[in-house]
Amino acid sequence: MKPIFLTQFLIEEQRAMGKITPDLRLLLEVVTRACKRISIAVGKGALGGVLGDAGTGNIQGEAQKKLDVISNDILLEANEWGGHLAALASEEMDHPHPIPEQYPKGGYLLLFDPLDGSSNIDVNVSVGTIFSVLRKPEGSASSEDDFLQPGTQQVAAGYCVYGPSTTLVLTIGNGVHQFTLDRELGSFVLTQRDMKIPPDTKEFSINMSNERFWEAPVKRYIDECVAGKDGPRGKDFNMRWVASMVADVHRIITRGGVFMYPLDSKTKSQGGKLRLMYEANPMSFIIEQAGGAATTGRERILDIKPNKLHQRVPVIMGSKNEVDLVSSYH
Ligand code: AHG
Ligand code: MN
Ligand code: MN
């Protein structure tokens, strides 16, 4: 079969759906080109001098890795000049990054986690990039508030996993499609159309070391999974935790499962661990488009009206019947 490259896929979607404007297509091409550069930087590892700490911190109070900063710079540089964006925001920047004066401005807002799973960089375990696209509200004079739209307003979302292969998973609101990077050609090739998450699963993904900090509903759910055949679920469960959300969620999109970074007493005062705008929202959009569900336990993630750019939320997402069960315990 003839390979379908990302460009052809996007052009066909643009023609058939009218959903992708030329500017959105440019945006997606530019973001994914930046991901190819990040993939190359990540792949060089110690030979590229890219491992280790940058010696700086971000607004979340986390130490930045060299590759966090490099990936952020690559995404900024790629997206500044095209005329498709009004502004960009990132996990690694305190405030939105305006488009430099010399370039035209466009109608889209881009948010990203340039490198997710930073704790895995130095140990050669999968990391990734997550991004979310919003429309700039009409008539607004560019401000941070422009970004504070619920996840239901996203026009596109995607992520790349830099693993044994580099894969791109993308939604523009009509299903979820997977592309694999052909390293020789330097192009993303469509490898799976319309990914669907099985509604049931026997696999859960949570940092078990936080157990004593969890709330009762989450503890109940996990206890019942761990009890396996002998418990109320009547079947054995398996556990997987990569500690890169992007890789854990990718496994779930590929073969089902439930991923949780729930509210716990350690992170309660800040609202949770994962960030709404560039982690939870894009992943929830993708998960729902693949037939799964995403909730805080108490409300659908995509319905949350954000109150700040770096807001954190509890996250429970994946196979629909499991997510519904955890929600029912809340
Ligand atoms: P980031 O590297 O972008 O800061 O995100 C890391 C997040 C997420 O990817 C992952 O699921 C979680 O942190 C890992 O947390 P633990 O350290 O508790 O395993
Ligand atoms: Mn992250
Ligand atoms: Mn990150």
mmCIF file of N, CA, C and O and ligand atoms in Angstrom, residues 58 62 68 91-92 113 115-119 130 207 209-210 241-246 248 259 261 266 273-275 279, ligand 1:
data_model
loop_
_atom_site.group_PDB
_atom_site.id
_atom_site.type_symbol
_atom_site.label_atom_id
_atom_site.label_comp_id
_atom_site.label_asym_id
_atom_site.label_seq_id
_atom_site.Cartn_x
_atom_site.Cartn_y
_atom_site.Cartn_z
ATOM 1 N N ASN A 58 11.442 26.090 36.679
ATOM 2 C CA ASN A 58 10.290 26.714 36.027
ATOM 3 C C ASN A 58 9.313 27.224 37.077
ATOM 4 O O ASN A 58 9.543 27.076 38.278
ATOM 5 N N GLU A 62 9.859 23.295 39.565
ATOM 6 C CA GLU A 62 10.571 22.074 39.195
ATOM 7 C C GLU A 62 11.907 22.439 38.572
ATOM 8 O O GLU A 62 12.008 23.412 37.825
ATOM 9 N N ASP A 68 14.431 19.841 28.599
ATOM 10 C CA ASP A 68 13.202 20.628 28.747
ATOM 11 C C ASP A 68 13.391 21.976 28.055
ATOM 12 O O ASP A 68 12.509 22.463 27.335
ATOM 13 N N GLU A 91 4.667 24.856 29.546
ATOM 14 C CA GLU A 91 4.984 24.471 30.925
ATOM 15 C C GLU A 91 6.244 25.182 31.410
ATOM 16 O O GLU A 91 6.366 25.499 32.591
ATOM 17 N N GLU A 92 7.156 25.410 30.500
ATOM 18 C CA GLU A 92 8.465 25.932 30.897
ATOM 19 C C GLU A 92 8.555 27.454 30.903
ATOM 20 O O GLU A 92 9.629 28.006 31.117
ATOM 21 N N ASP A 113 3.490 21.075 26.499
ATOM 22 C CA ASP A 113 4.448 20.527 27.457
ATOM 23 C C ASP A 113 5.590 20.043 26.563
ATOM 24 O O ASP A 113 5.465 18.997 25.924
ATOM 25 N N LEU A 115 8.541 18.778 26.898
ATOM 26 C CA LEU A 115 9.059 17.438 27.163
ATOM 27 C C LEU A 115 8.383 16.900 28.417
ATOM 28 O O LEU A 115 8.573 17.436 29.502
ATOM 29 N N ASP A 116 7.573 15.894 28.213
ATOM 30 C CA ASP A 116 6.859 15.273 29.328
ATOM 31 C C ASP A 116 7.633 14.037 29.780
ATOM 32 O O ASP A 116 8.101 13.263 28.950
ATOM 33 N N GLY A 117 7.734 13.905 31.095
ATOM 34 C CA GLY A 117 8.441 12.742 31.647
ATOM 35 C C GLY A 117 9.911 13.033 31.885
ATOM 36 O O GLY A 117 10.765 12.155 31.707
ATOM 37 N N SER A 118 10.181 14.265 32.306
ATOM 38 C CA SER A 118 11.583 14.695 32.440
ATOM 39 C C SER A 118 12.425 13.762 33.316
ATOM 40 O O SER A 118 13.622 13.624 33.086
ATOM 41 N N SER A 119 11.772 13.118 34.305
ATOM 42 C CA SER A 119 12.565 12.260 35.201
ATOM 43 C C SER A 119 13.101 11.040 34.450
ATOM 44 O O SER A 119 13.967 10.329 34.938
ATOM 45 N N ILE A 130 3.582 17.150 24.344
ATOM 46 C CA ILE A 130 2.112 17.216 24.292
ATOM 47 C C ILE A 130 1.717 18.625 23.841
ATOM 48 O O ILE A 130 2.310 19.598 24.327
ATOM 49 N N ASN A 207 0.920 5.834 40.403
ATOM 50 C CA ASN A 207 2.110 5.771 41.251
ATOM 51 C C ASN A 207 1.691 5.239 42.626
ATOM 52 O O ASN A 207 1.180 5.982 43.463
ATOM 53 N N SER A 209 3.258 4.422 45.155
ATOM 54 C CA SER A 209 3.964 4.902 46.357
ATOM 55 C C SER A 209 3.195 6.040 47.034
ATOM 56 O O SER A 209 3.491 6.412 48.161
ATOM 57 N N ASN A 210 2.202 6.583 46.321
ATOM 58 C CA ASN A 210 1.386 7.655 46.911
ATOM 59 C C ASN A 210 0.151 7.121 47.641
ATOM 60 O O ASN A 210 -0.686 7.918 48.095
ATOM 61 N N TRP A 241 3.499 1.526 35.157
ATOM 62 C CA TRP A 241 3.727 2.949 35.440
ATOM 63 C C TRP A 241 5.077 3.346 34.844
ATOM 64 O O TRP A 241 6.118 3.000 35.387
ATOM 65 N N VAL A 242 5.025 4.027 33.694
ATOM 66 C CA VAL A 242 6.273 4.476 33.052
ATOM 67 C C VAL A 242 6.785 5.730 33.759
ATOM 68 O O VAL A 242 7.986 5.960 33.838
ATOM 69 N N ALA A 243 5.828 6.547 34.260
ATOM 70 C CA ALA A 243 6.126 7.849 34.866
ATOM 71 C C ALA A 243 6.395 8.935 33.834
ATOM 72 O O ALA A 243 6.943 9.981 34.147
ATOM 73 N N SER A 244 6.032 8.678 32.582
ATOM 74 C CA SER A 244 5.850 9.735 31.580
ATOM 75 C C SER A 244 4.383 9.624 31.194
ATOM 76 O O SER A 244 3.978 8.622 30.599
ATOM 77 N N MET A 245 3.593 10.639 31.522
ATOM 78 C CA MET A 245 2.168 10.576 31.197
ATOM 79 C C MET A 245 1.963 10.219 29.722
ATOM 80 O O MET A 245 1.100 9.423 29.362
ATOM 81 N N VAL A 246 2.792 10.822 28.894
ATOM 82 C CA VAL A 246 2.641 10.647 27.454
ATOM 83 C C VAL A 246 2.799 9.168 27.063
ATOM 84 O O VAL A 246 2.056 8.649 26.218
ATOM 85 N N ASP A 248 2.463 6.518 29.250
ATOM 86 C CA ASP A 248 1.411 5.743 29.915
ATOM 87 C C ASP A 248 0.084 5.880 29.165
ATOM 88 O O ASP A 248 -0.635 4.901 28.978
ATOM 89 N N PHE A 259 -5.421 5.365 33.446
ATOM 90 C CA PHE A 259 -4.281 6.150 33.949
ATOM 91 C C PHE A 259 -4.808 7.107 35.009
ATOM 92 O O PHE A 259 -5.810 7.782 34.804
ATOM 93 N N TYR A 261 -3.589 10.147 37.914
ATOM 94 C CA TYR A 261 -2.824 10.938 38.868
ATOM 95 C C TYR A 261 -3.859 11.687 39.685
ATOM 96 O O TYR A 261 -4.206 12.814 39.401
ATOM 97 N N LYS A 266 -0.877 15.142 49.320
ATOM 98 C CA LYS A 266 0.394 15.829 49.048
ATOM 99 C C LYS A 266 0.203 17.001 48.093
ATOM 100 O O LYS A 266 0.881 18.013 48.188
ATOM 101 N N LYS A 273 -1.517 17.126 40.539
ATOM 102 C CA LYS A 273 -0.115 17.142 40.086
ATOM 103 C C LYS A 273 0.008 17.595 38.628
ATOM 104 O O LYS A 273 0.844 18.399 38.270
ATOM 105 N N LEU A 274 -0.873 17.051 37.779
ATOM 106 C CA LEU A 274 -0.717 17.327 36.348
ATOM 107 C C LEU A 274 -1.390 18.642 35.967
ATOM 108 O O LEU A 274 -2.329 19.092 36.627
ATOM 109 N N ARG A 275 -0.895 19.248 34.912
ATOM 110 C CA ARG A 275 -1.357 20.560 34.508
ATOM 111 C C ARG A 275 -2.523 20.451 33.524
ATOM 112 O O ARG A 275 -2.499 19.675 32.575
ATOM 113 N N GLU A 279 -1.412 19.337 29.666
ATOM 114 C CA GLU A 279 -1.292 17.889 29.879
ATOM 115 C C GLU A 279 -2.693 17.257 29.870
ATOM 116 O O GLU A 279 -3.019 16.459 28.999
HETATM 117 P P1 AHG B 1 6.843 16.731 33.392
HETATM 118 O O1 AHG B 1 8.066 15.910 33.136
HETATM 119 O O2 AHG B 1 6.332 17.403 32.147
HETATM 120 O O3 AHG B 1 6.971 17.687 34.538
HETATM 121 O O4 AHG B 1 5.624 15.736 33.771
HETATM 122 C C1 AHG B 1 5.867 14.642 34.608
HETATM 123 C C2 AHG B 1 4.569 14.090 35.084
HETATM 124 C C3 AHG B 1 3.927 13.050 34.195
HETATM 125 O O5 AHG B 1 4.459 12.889 32.950
HETATM 126 C C4 AHG B 1 4.058 11.761 34.948
HETATM 127 O O6 AHG B 1 2.920 11.001 34.804
HETATM 128 C C5 AHG B 1 4.282 12.190 36.370
HETATM 129 O O7 AHG B 1 4.796 13.481 36.330
HETATM 130 C C6 AHG B 1 5.234 11.284 37.082
HETATM 131 O O8 AHG B 1 5.086 11.467 38.420
HETATM 132 P P2 AHG B 1 5.818 10.585 39.542
HETATM 133 O O9 AHG B 1 7.135 11.236 39.714
HETATM 134 O O10 AHG B 1 4.908 10.701 40.726
HETATM 135 O O11 AHG B 1 5.925 9.157 39.043
#
